[in-house]
Amino acid sequence: MGTRTGMEMAGVPGDAASGQETSGGGGFEVFPSVHVADGRVVHLVGDGHVPEVGRTDPLQVALAFQEQGARWLHLVVAEDDGDSDGGLLQARRIIDAVSMDVQLMCRRGIDDDRALEAALDTGCTRLNLGRSALTDLTWCAAAVARHGARLGVSLPVRTGDLARGLRLAGPGGSDAGGLWDAVAVLDAAGCARYVVTDVGREGTLTGPHTGLFTEVCARSTAGVLAAGGIASLDDLRAVADLAPHGVEGALVGRALYAGAFTLSEALACTGAARERD
């Protein structure tokens, strides 16, 4: 692996864990997130993305997280044009270079068997289907049933219009239907894992929507990975405390890049740190 720690990058400092009490119980994972578009690191905001200032190489960021003790990396191909081939080449470069497990997601472009196999062929440990897959729930459910626990599904939820209920965000800001309709179909197919995001909080550092996470857990037997809004260690502890309800982990990106806390501190406060070699 790379000899450079990468810890000097602003917003991803490499100081030691602070020894805080753990929270959330066994099995809870912290997934540092690296979102890639046009070969560089970005962060997601709603239906779009914004470049991370001063960061051009996603591999450098991934290796920095690995140095801090991450067991998993959440890697997102965030290309807007739906052509994820270039993004998959970048993803394979990162997956081949790191020693931690990689959970891959393509925000767009994975909506048929050819594209799905191309994503799986990157060597990712597991893959979460993104927004494009939600446009054809029949295909999505069949893929989940065929590949089992290696596949999960991202559920980007719009919560702002109470009159319409909880709706899923599709590609390009489109509407992909009701949340609970999708959960019913995917649960019936045996979906093992959902990445649940309140898209109105994505990239905003305004706090996680814990009520949404617990409601999905209450209505589904699948594990939930919580995403969106985490801004502090207190926020992360609040999500980790939902582990008994079925929240298996949290995706953290913007807070790490903004320097709100380090990954070492996040792993320590949730008990998710791995033993170092």
PDB file of C-alpha atoms in Angstrom:
ATOM      1  CA  MET A   1       0.000   0.000   0.000  1.00  0.00           C
ATOM      2  CA  GLY A   2       1.023   3.645  -0.299  1.00  0.00           C
ATOM      3  CA  THR A   3       3.700   4.869   2.062  1.00  0.00           C
ATOM      4  CA  ARG A   4       2.332   8.389   2.211  1.00  0.00           C
ATOM      5  CA  THR A   5      -0.218   8.815   4.968  1.00  0.00           C
ATOM      6  CA  GLY A   6      -2.037  11.675   3.296  1.00  0.00           C
ATOM      7  CA  MET A   7      -2.898  13.006   6.742  1.00  0.00           C
ATOM      8  CA  GLU A   8      -1.732  16.482   5.908  1.00  0.00           C
ATOM      9  CA  MET A   9      -4.805  16.986   3.725  1.00  0.00           C
ATOM     10  CA  ALA A  10      -6.983  19.721   5.169  1.00  0.00           C
ATOM     11  CA  GLY A  11     -10.128  18.337   6.739  1.00  0.00           C
ATOM     12  CA  VAL A  12      -8.820  14.748   6.978  1.00  0.00           C
ATOM     13  CA  PRO A  13      -6.327  15.106   9.827  1.00  0.00           C
ATOM     14  CA  GLY A  14      -4.521  12.072  11.174  1.00  0.00           C
ATOM     15  CA  ASP A  15      -4.405  12.647  14.915  1.00  0.00           C
ATOM     16  CA  ALA A  16      -4.899   9.706  17.241  1.00  0.00           C
ATOM     17  CA  ALA A  17      -8.281   8.602  18.540  1.00  0.00           C
ATOM     18  CA  SER A  18      -9.383  10.575  21.553  1.00  0.00           C
ATOM     19  CA  GLY A  19     -10.484   7.615  23.690  1.00  0.00           C
ATOM     20  CA  GLN A  20     -14.132   8.591  24.103  1.00  0.00           C
ATOM     21  CA  GLU A  21     -16.647   6.018  25.309  1.00  0.00           C
ATOM     22  CA  THR A  22     -18.087   3.826  22.629  1.00  0.00           C
ATOM     23  CA  SER A  23     -21.699   3.888  21.591  1.00  0.00           C
ATOM     24  CA  GLY A  24     -24.072   1.844  19.495  1.00  0.00           C
ATOM     25  CA  GLY A  25     -23.004  -1.693  20.350  1.00  0.00           C
ATOM     26  CA  GLY A  26     -21.240  -4.380  18.357  1.00  0.00           C
ATOM     27  CA  GLY A  27     -21.496  -4.620  14.616  1.00  0.00           C
ATOM     28  CA  PHE A  28     -21.922  -0.904  13.909  1.00  0.00           C
ATOM     29  CA  GLU A  29     -19.633   0.323  11.147  1.00  0.00           C
ATOM     30  CA  VAL A  30     -18.466   3.780  10.150  1.00  0.00           C
ATOM     31  CA  PHE A  31     -18.075   4.115   6.376  1.00  0.00           C
ATOM     32  CA  PRO A  32     -15.912   7.053   5.308  1.00  0.00           C
ATOM     33  CA  SER A  33     -17.214   8.197   1.938  1.00  0.00           C
ATOM     34  CA  VAL A  34     -15.307   9.101  -1.196  1.00  0.00           C
ATOM     35  CA  HIS A  35     -17.486  10.457  -4.007  1.00  0.00           C
ATOM     36  CA  VAL A  36     -15.826  10.679  -7.403  1.00  0.00           C
ATOM     37  CA  ALA A  37     -16.846  12.648 -10.500  1.00  0.00           C
ATOM     38  CA  ASP A  38     -14.596  13.512 -13.448  1.00  0.00           C
ATOM     39  CA  GLY A  39     -11.686  11.860 -11.657  1.00  0.00           C
ATOM     40  CA  ARG A  40     -11.784  14.046  -8.553  1.00  0.00           C
ATOM     41  CA  VAL A  41     -13.362  14.067  -5.113  1.00  0.00           C
ATOM     42  CA  VAL A  42     -16.741  15.763  -4.773  1.00  0.00           C
ATOM     43  CA  HIS A  43     -19.458  15.886  -2.156  1.00  0.00           C
ATOM     44  CA  LEU A  44     -23.113  15.319  -2.892  1.00  0.00           C
ATOM     45  CA  VAL A  45     -25.690  18.041  -2.349  1.00  0.00           C
ATOM     46  CA  GLY A  46     -29.238  16.986  -3.136  1.00  0.00           C
ATOM     47  CA  ASP A  47     -29.397  16.030  -6.805  1.00  0.00           C
ATOM     48  CA  GLY A  48     -25.949  17.354  -7.705  1.00  0.00           C
ATOM     49  CA  HIS A  49     -22.400  17.487  -6.443  1.00  0.00           C
ATOM     50  CA  VAL A  50     -19.750  20.069  -5.564  1.00  0.00           C
ATOM     51  CA  PRO A  51     -15.947  19.630  -5.865  1.00  0.00           C
ATOM     52  CA  GLU A  52     -14.044  19.261  -2.618  1.00  0.00           C
ATOM     53  CA  VAL A  53     -11.618  22.173  -2.518  1.00  0.00           C
ATOM     54  CA  GLY A  54      -7.974  21.146  -2.684  1.00  0.00           C
ATOM     55  CA  ARG A  55      -8.590  17.461  -3.333  1.00  0.00           C
ATOM     56  CA  THR A  56      -7.898  16.074  -6.789  1.00  0.00           C
ATOM     57  CA  ASP A  57      -7.004  12.417  -6.195  1.00  0.00           C
ATOM     58  CA  PRO A  58      -9.653  10.151  -4.643  1.00  0.00           C
ATOM     59  CA  LEU A  59      -7.080   7.406  -4.100  1.00  0.00           C
ATOM     60  CA  GLN A  60      -5.066   9.698  -1.857  1.00  0.00           C
ATOM     61  CA  VAL A  61      -8.168  10.365   0.232  1.00  0.00           C
ATOM     62  CA  ALA A  62      -9.028   6.654   0.400  1.00  0.00           C
ATOM     63  CA  LEU A  63      -5.524   5.784   1.581  1.00  0.00           C
ATOM     64  CA  ALA A  64      -5.760   8.500   4.223  1.00  0.00           C
ATOM     65  CA  PHE A  65      -8.912   6.901   5.609  1.00  0.00           C
ATOM     66  CA  GLN A  66      -7.222   3.507   5.550  1.00  0.00           C
ATOM     67  CA  GLU A  67      -4.295   4.907   7.539  1.00  0.00           C
ATOM     68  CA  GLN A  68      -6.735   6.084  10.189  1.00  0.00           C
ATOM     69  CA  GLY A  69      -8.092   2.560  10.644  1.00  0.00           C
ATOM     70  CA  ALA A  70     -11.155   2.303   8.403  1.00  0.00           C
ATOM     71  CA  ARG A  71     -12.385  -1.233   7.835  1.00  0.00           C
ATOM     72  CA  TRP A  72     -14.730  -0.162   5.026  1.00  0.00           C
ATOM     73  CA  LEU A  73     -14.761   2.510   2.336  1.00  0.00           C
ATOM     74  CA  HIS A  74     -17.987   3.791   0.791  1.00  0.00           C
ATOM     75  CA  LEU A  75     -16.996   4.657  -2.765  1.00  0.00           C
ATOM     76  CA  VAL A  76     -19.478   6.468  -4.996  1.00  0.00           C
ATOM     77  CA  VAL A  77     -19.268   7.004  -8.744  1.00  0.00           C
ATOM     78  CA  ALA A  78     -21.170  10.279  -8.960  1.00  0.00           C
ATOM     79  CA  GLU A  79     -21.005  10.964 -12.711  1.00  0.00           C
ATOM     80  CA  ASP A  80     -23.964  13.096 -13.828  1.00  0.00           C
ATOM     81  CA  ASP A  81     -24.159  12.022 -17.457  1.00  0.00           C
ATOM     82  CA  GLY A  82     -25.134   8.425 -16.713  1.00  0.00           C
ATOM     83  CA  ASP A  83     -22.006   7.073 -18.427  1.00  0.00           C
ATOM     84  CA  SER A  84     -20.263   5.408 -15.514  1.00  0.00           C
ATOM     85  CA  ASP A  85     -17.570   3.547 -17.502  1.00  0.00           C
ATOM     86  CA  GLY A  86     -14.876   6.114 -16.717  1.00  0.00           C
ATOM     87  CA  GLY A  87     -15.993   6.169 -13.121  1.00  0.00           C
ATOM     88  CA  LEU A  88     -15.722   2.386 -12.911  1.00  0.00           C
ATOM     89  CA  LEU A  89     -12.132   2.539 -14.140  1.00  0.00           C
ATOM     90  CA  GLN A  90     -11.391   5.011 -11.357  1.00  0.00           C
ATOM     91  CA  ALA A  91     -13.222   2.794  -8.877  1.00  0.00           C
ATOM     92  CA  ARG A  92     -11.168  -0.259  -9.886  1.00  0.00           C
ATOM     93  CA  ARG A  93      -7.967   1.779  -9.435  1.00  0.00           C
ATOM     94  CA  ILE A  94      -8.953   2.566  -5.856  1.00  0.00           C
ATOM     95  CA  ILE A  95     -10.264  -0.924  -5.041  1.00  0.00           C
ATOM     96  CA  ASP A  96      -7.044  -2.514  -6.301  1.00  0.00           C
ATOM     97  CA  ALA A  97      -4.893  -0.152  -4.235  1.00  0.00           C
ATOM     98  CA  VAL A  98      -6.517  -0.395  -0.797  1.00  0.00           C
ATOM     99  CA  SER A  99      -6.596  -3.281   1.660  1.00  0.00           C
ATOM    100  CA  MET A 100      -9.937  -2.434   3.272  1.00  0.00           C
ATOM    101  CA  ASP A 101     -13.323  -3.648   2.043  1.00  0.00           C
ATOM    102  CA  VAL A 102     -15.006  -1.372  -0.483  1.00  0.00           C
ATOM    103  CA  GLN A 103     -18.724  -0.780  -0.782  1.00  0.00           C
ATOM    104  CA  LEU A 104     -19.328   0.679  -4.241  1.00  0.00           C
ATOM    105  CA  MET A 105     -22.294   2.690  -5.450  1.00  0.00           C
ATOM    106  CA  CYS A 106     -22.908   4.195  -8.884  1.00  0.00           C
ATOM    107  CA  ARG A 107     -25.335   7.044  -8.550  1.00  0.00           C
ATOM    108  CA  ARG A 108     -26.463   6.593 -12.138  1.00  0.00           C
ATOM    109  CA  GLY A 109     -26.034   4.149 -14.988  1.00  0.00           C
ATOM    110  CA  ILE A 110     -26.588   0.773 -13.292  1.00  0.00           C
ATOM    111  CA  ASP A 111     -30.002  -0.244 -14.597  1.00  0.00           C
ATOM    112  CA  ASP A 112     -29.418  -3.397 -16.646  1.00  0.00           C
ATOM    113  CA  ASP A 113     -27.500  -6.669 -16.372  1.00  0.00           C
ATOM    114  CA  ARG A 114     -24.519  -5.538 -18.455  1.00  0.00           C
ATOM    115  CA  ALA A 115     -23.926  -2.451 -16.359  1.00  0.00           C
ATOM    116  CA  LEU A 116     -24.445  -4.422 -13.159  1.00  0.00           C
ATOM    117  CA  GLU A 117     -21.836  -7.025 -14.090  1.00  0.00           C
ATOM    118  CA  ALA A 118     -19.377  -4.294 -15.049  1.00  0.00           C
ATOM    119  CA  ALA A 119     -19.765  -2.732 -11.607  1.00  0.00           C
ATOM    120  CA  LEU A 120     -19.378  -6.052  -9.815  1.00  0.00           C
ATOM    121  CA  ASP A 121     -16.284  -6.813 -11.904  1.00  0.00           C
ATOM    122  CA  THR A 122     -14.460  -3.900 -10.271  1.00  0.00           C
ATOM    123  CA  GLY A 123     -13.754  -6.270  -7.394  1.00  0.00           C
ATOM    124  CA  CYS A 124     -15.834  -4.371  -4.849  1.00  0.00           C
ATOM    125  CA  THR A 125     -16.787  -6.337  -1.751  1.00  0.00           C
ATOM    126  CA  ARG A 126     -20.377  -5.305  -2.249  1.00  0.00           C
ATOM    127  CA  LEU A 127     -22.405  -2.977  -4.418  1.00  0.00           C
ATOM    128  CA  ASN A 128     -25.313  -0.688  -3.613  1.00  0.00           C
ATOM    129  CA  LEU A 129     -27.612   0.022  -6.532  1.00  0.00           C
ATOM    130  CA  GLY A 130     -28.226   3.745  -6.996  1.00  0.00           C
ATOM    131  CA  ARG A 131     -30.907   6.019  -8.396  1.00  0.00           C
ATOM    132  CA  SER A 132     -31.048   4.538 -11.892  1.00  0.00           C
ATOM    133  CA  ALA A 133     -32.040   1.145 -10.510  1.00  0.00           C
ATOM    134  CA  LEU A 134     -35.095   2.660  -8.808  1.00  0.00           C
ATOM    135  CA  THR A 135     -36.617   3.485 -12.197  1.00  0.00           C
ATOM    136  CA  ASP A 136     -37.213  -0.248 -12.823  1.00  0.00           C
ATOM    137  CA  LEU A 137     -38.070  -1.918  -9.534  1.00  0.00           C
ATOM    138  CA  THR A 138     -38.835  -5.221 -11.261  1.00  0.00           C
ATOM    139  CA  TRP A 139     -35.280  -5.423 -12.613  1.00  0.00           C
ATOM    140  CA  CYS A 140     -33.840  -4.097  -9.351  1.00  0.00           C
ATOM    141  CA  ALA A 141     -35.648  -6.723  -7.282  1.00  0.00           C
ATOM    142  CA  ALA A 142     -34.576  -9.511  -9.652  1.00  0.00           C
ATOM    143  CA  ALA A 143     -30.941  -8.395  -9.388  1.00  0.00           C
ATOM    144  CA  VAL A 144     -31.135  -8.343  -5.592  1.00  0.00           C
ATOM    145  CA  ALA A 145     -32.674 -11.811  -5.513  1.00  0.00           C
ATOM    146  CA  ARG A 146     -29.976 -13.148  -7.858  1.00  0.00           C
ATOM    147  CA  HIS A 147     -26.933 -11.692  -6.096  1.00  0.00           C
ATOM    148  CA  GLY A 148     -28.029 -11.890  -2.465  1.00  0.00           C
ATOM    149  CA  ALA A 149     -26.147  -9.991   0.210  1.00  0.00           C
ATOM    150  CA  ARG A 150     -23.544  -8.664  -2.215  1.00  0.00           C
ATOM    151  CA  LEU A 151     -26.176  -6.181  -3.457  1.00  0.00           C
ATOM    152  CA  GLY A 152     -27.882  -3.453  -1.475  1.00  0.00           C
ATOM    153  CA  VAL A 153     -30.068  -0.578  -2.638  1.00  0.00           C
ATOM    154  CA  SER A 154     -29.743   3.151  -2.051  1.00  0.00           C
ATOM    155  CA  LEU A 155     -32.964   4.860  -0.950  1.00  0.00           C
ATOM    156  CA  PRO A 156     -32.578   8.643  -1.444  1.00  0.00           C
ATOM    157  CA  VAL A 157     -35.673  10.002   0.264  1.00  0.00           C
ATOM    158  CA  ARG A 158     -37.392  13.349  -0.226  1.00  0.00           C
ATOM    159  CA  THR A 159     -39.085  14.426   2.983  1.00  0.00           C
ATOM    160  CA  GLY A 160     -40.041  18.030   2.248  1.00  0.00           C
ATOM    161  CA  ASP A 161     -43.560  17.566   0.820  1.00  0.00           C
ATOM    162  CA  LEU A 162     -45.660  15.949   3.518  1.00  0.00           C
ATOM    163  CA  ALA A 163     -48.757  15.990   1.329  1.00  0.00           C
ATOM    164  CA  ARG A 164     -47.082  13.615  -1.139  1.00  0.00           C
ATOM    165  CA  GLY A 165     -45.535  11.404   1.521  1.00  0.00           C
ATOM    166  CA  LEU A 166     -41.994  10.083   1.459  1.00  0.00           C
ATOM    167  CA  ARG A 167     -40.800   9.908  -2.143  1.00  0.00           C
ATOM    168  CA  LEU A 168     -37.638   8.526  -3.721  1.00  0.00           C
ATOM    169  CA  ALA A 169     -35.334  10.702  -5.801  1.00  0.00           C
ATOM    170  CA  GLY A 170     -34.556   9.311  -9.240  1.00  0.00           C
ATOM    171  CA  PRO A 171     -31.879  10.281 -11.776  1.00  0.00           C
ATOM    172  CA  GLY A 172     -31.620  13.962 -12.573  1.00  0.00           C
ATOM    173  CA  GLY A 173     -33.961  14.973  -9.782  1.00  0.00           C
ATOM    174  CA  SER A 174     -36.852  12.901 -11.122  1.00  0.00           C
ATOM    175  CA  ASP A 175     -39.416  11.211  -8.912  1.00  0.00           C
ATOM    176  CA  ALA A 176     -38.866   7.450  -8.485  1.00  0.00           C
ATOM    177  CA  GLY A 177     -42.047   6.641  -6.594  1.00  0.00           C
ATOM    178  CA  GLY A 178     -43.058   6.122  -3.001  1.00  0.00           C
ATOM    179  CA  LEU A 179     -40.551   4.928  -0.429  1.00  0.00           C
ATOM    180  CA  TRP A 180     -42.763   2.292   1.141  1.00  0.00           C
ATOM    181  CA  ASP A 181     -43.857   0.840  -2.183  1.00  0.00           C
ATOM    182  CA  ALA A 182     -40.199   0.317  -3.080  1.00  0.00           C
ATOM    183  CA  VAL A 183     -39.348  -1.161   0.317  1.00  0.00           C
ATOM    184  CA  ALA A 184     -42.192  -3.670  -0.001  1.00  0.00           C
ATOM    185  CA  VAL A 185     -40.994  -4.847  -3.420  1.00  0.00           C
ATOM    186  CA  LEU A 186     -37.343  -5.027  -2.430  1.00  0.00           C
ATOM    187  CA  ASP A 187     -38.017  -6.712   0.913  1.00  0.00           C
ATOM    188  CA  ALA A 188     -39.979  -9.388  -0.918  1.00  0.00           C
ATOM    189  CA  ALA A 189     -36.891  -9.984  -3.083  1.00  0.00           C
ATOM    190  CA  GLY A 190     -34.764 -10.455   0.032  1.00  0.00           C
ATOM    191  CA  CYS A 191     -32.841  -7.181   0.014  1.00  0.00           C
ATOM    192  CA  ALA A 192     -30.236  -7.348   2.765  1.00  0.00           C
ATOM    193  CA  ARG A 193     -29.297  -3.674   3.047  1.00  0.00           C
ATOM    194  CA  TYR A 194     -30.554  -0.165   2.350  1.00  0.00           C
ATOM    195  CA  VAL A 195     -28.548   3.054   2.296  1.00  0.00           C
ATOM    196  CA  VAL A 196     -31.133   5.527   3.582  1.00  0.00           C
ATOM    197  CA  THR A 197     -30.564   9.231   2.936  1.00  0.00           C
ATOM    198  CA  ASP A 198     -32.702  12.301   3.499  1.00  0.00           C
ATOM    199  CA  VAL A 199     -31.555  14.079   0.337  1.00  0.00           C
ATOM    200  CA  GLY A 200     -32.485  17.446   1.818  1.00  0.00           C
ATOM    201  CA  ARG A 201     -29.736  16.988   4.402  1.00  0.00           C
ATOM    202  CA  GLU A 202     -27.086  15.481   2.124  1.00  0.00           C
ATOM    203  CA  GLY A 203     -23.887  17.496   2.277  1.00  0.00           C
ATOM    204  CA  THR A 204     -25.479  20.145   4.508  1.00  0.00           C
ATOM    205  CA  LEU A 205     -24.094  19.290   7.982  1.00  0.00           C
ATOM    206  CA  THR A 206     -27.547  19.975   9.464  1.00  0.00           C
ATOM    207  CA  GLY A 207     -27.900  16.778  11.498  1.00  0.00           C
ATOM    208  CA  PRO A 208     -29.111  13.270  10.617  1.00  0.00           C
ATOM    209  CA  HIS A 209     -32.776  12.354  10.171  1.00  0.00           C
ATOM    210  CA  THR A 210     -32.850   9.668  12.861  1.00  0.00           C
ATOM    211  CA  GLY A 211     -36.622   9.364  12.685  1.00  0.00           C
ATOM    212  CA  LEU A 212     -36.416   8.326   9.042  1.00  0.00           C
ATOM    213  CA  PHE A 213     -33.825   5.670   9.809  1.00  0.00           C
ATOM    214  CA  THR A 214     -35.864   4.162  12.639  1.00  0.00           C
ATOM    215  CA  GLU A 215     -39.037   4.160  10.554  1.00  0.00           C
ATOM    216  CA  VAL A 216     -37.349   2.237   7.749  1.00  0.00           C
ATOM    217  CA  CYS A 217     -35.991  -0.220  10.317  1.00  0.00           C
ATOM    218  CA  ALA A 218     -39.491  -0.651  11.769  1.00  0.00           C
ATOM    219  CA  ARG A 219     -40.993  -1.438   8.353  1.00  0.00           C
ATOM    220  CA  SER A 220     -38.227  -3.627   6.949  1.00  0.00           C
ATOM    221  CA  THR A 221     -36.095  -6.588   7.968  1.00  0.00           C
ATOM    222  CA  ALA A 222     -33.129  -5.292   5.948  1.00  0.00           C
ATOM    223  CA  GLY A 223     -30.189  -3.613   7.607  1.00  0.00           C
ATOM    224  CA  VAL A 224     -29.980   0.178   7.306  1.00  0.00           C
ATOM    225  CA  LEU A 225     -26.921   2.290   6.618  1.00  0.00           C
ATOM    226  CA  ALA A 226     -27.666   5.869   7.648  1.00  0.00           C
ATOM    227  CA  ALA A 227     -26.509   8.795   5.518  1.00  0.00           C
ATOM    228  CA  GLY A 228     -26.968  12.532   5.288  1.00  0.00           C
ATOM    229  CA  GLY A 229     -26.460  15.444   7.657  1.00  0.00           C
ATOM    230  CA  ILE A 230     -24.005  14.020  10.202  1.00  0.00           C
ATOM    231  CA  ALA A 231     -22.067  17.026  11.453  1.00  0.00           C
ATOM    232  CA  SER A 232     -20.591  16.097  14.841  1.00  0.00           C
ATOM    233  CA  LEU A 233     -19.568  13.179  17.009  1.00  0.00           C
ATOM    234  CA  ASP A 234     -22.805  13.669  18.938  1.00  0.00           C
ATOM    235  CA  ASP A 235     -24.711  13.165  15.682  1.00  0.00           C
ATOM    236  CA  LEU A 236     -22.721  10.021  14.991  1.00  0.00           C
ATOM    237  CA  ARG A 237     -23.400   8.667  18.477  1.00  0.00           C
ATOM    238  CA  ALA A 238     -27.110   9.336  18.007  1.00  0.00           C
ATOM    239  CA  VAL A 239     -27.078   7.215  14.849  1.00  0.00           C
ATOM    240  CA  ALA A 240     -24.954   4.488  16.458  1.00  0.00           C
ATOM    241  CA  ASP A 241     -27.468   4.308  19.310  1.00  0.00           C
ATOM    242  CA  LEU A 242     -30.022   3.099  16.735  1.00  0.00           C
ATOM    243  CA  ALA A 243     -28.068  -0.134  16.206  1.00  0.00           C
ATOM    244  CA  PRO A 244     -30.539  -2.176  18.311  1.00  0.00           C
ATOM    245  CA  HIS A 245     -33.280  -1.090  15.897  1.00  0.00           C
ATOM    246  CA  GLY A 246     -31.384  -2.321  12.818  1.00  0.00           C
ATOM    247  CA  VAL A 247     -29.083   0.561  11.842  1.00  0.00           C
ATOM    248  CA  GLU A 248     -25.858  -1.244  10.940  1.00  0.00           C
ATOM    249  CA  GLY A 249     -23.673   1.713  10.128  1.00  0.00           C
ATOM    250  CA  ALA A 250     -23.296   5.331   9.115  1.00  0.00           C
ATOM    251  CA  LEU A 251     -21.835   6.930   5.994  1.00  0.00           C
ATOM    252  CA  VAL A 252     -19.745   9.974   6.852  1.00  0.00           C
ATOM    253  CA  GLY A 253     -18.188  12.272   4.313  1.00  0.00           C
ATOM    254  CA  ARG A 254     -18.722  16.004   4.487  1.00  0.00           C
ATOM    255  CA  ALA A 255     -18.019  16.250   8.224  1.00  0.00           C
ATOM    256  CA  LEU A 256     -14.639  14.559   7.741  1.00  0.00           C
ATOM    257  CA  TYR A 257     -13.676  16.839   4.868  1.00  0.00           C
ATOM    258  CA  ALA A 258     -14.814  19.933   6.770  1.00  0.00           C
ATOM    259  CA  GLY A 259     -12.709  18.955   9.784  1.00  0.00           C
ATOM    260  CA  ALA A 260     -15.634  18.581  12.204  1.00  0.00           C
ATOM    261  CA  PHE A 261     -13.955  15.444  13.552  1.00  0.00           C
ATOM    262  CA  THR A 262     -11.405  12.917  12.374  1.00  0.00           C
ATOM    263  CA  LEU A 263     -12.126   9.402  11.231  1.00  0.00           C
ATOM    264  CA  SER A 264     -10.032   8.118  14.134  1.00  0.00           C
ATOM    265  CA  GLU A 265     -12.369   9.919  16.535  1.00  0.00           C
ATOM    266  CA  ALA A 266     -15.432   8.598  14.708  1.00  0.00           C
ATOM    267  CA  LEU A 267     -14.189   5.018  14.911  1.00  0.00           C
ATOM    268  CA  ALA A 268     -13.335   5.409  18.580  1.00  0.00           C
ATOM    269  CA  CYS A 269     -16.670   6.873  19.626  1.00  0.00           C
ATOM    270  CA  THR A 270     -18.637   4.098  17.896  1.00  0.00           C
ATOM    271  CA  GLY A 271     -16.341   1.205  18.762  1.00  0.00           C
ATOM    272  CA  ALA A 272     -15.676   0.568  15.070  1.00  0.00           C
ATOM    273  CA  ALA A 273     -11.877   0.832  15.076  1.00  0.00           C
ATOM    274  CA  ARG A 274     -10.010  -2.119  13.616  1.00  0.00           C
ATOM    275  CA  GLU A 275      -6.853  -3.696  14.906  1.00  0.00           C
ATOM    276  CA  ARG A 276      -3.836  -2.333  13.102  1.00  0.00           C
ATOM    277  CA  ASP A 277      -1.365  -4.662  11.408  1.00  0.00           C
TER     278      ASP A 277
END
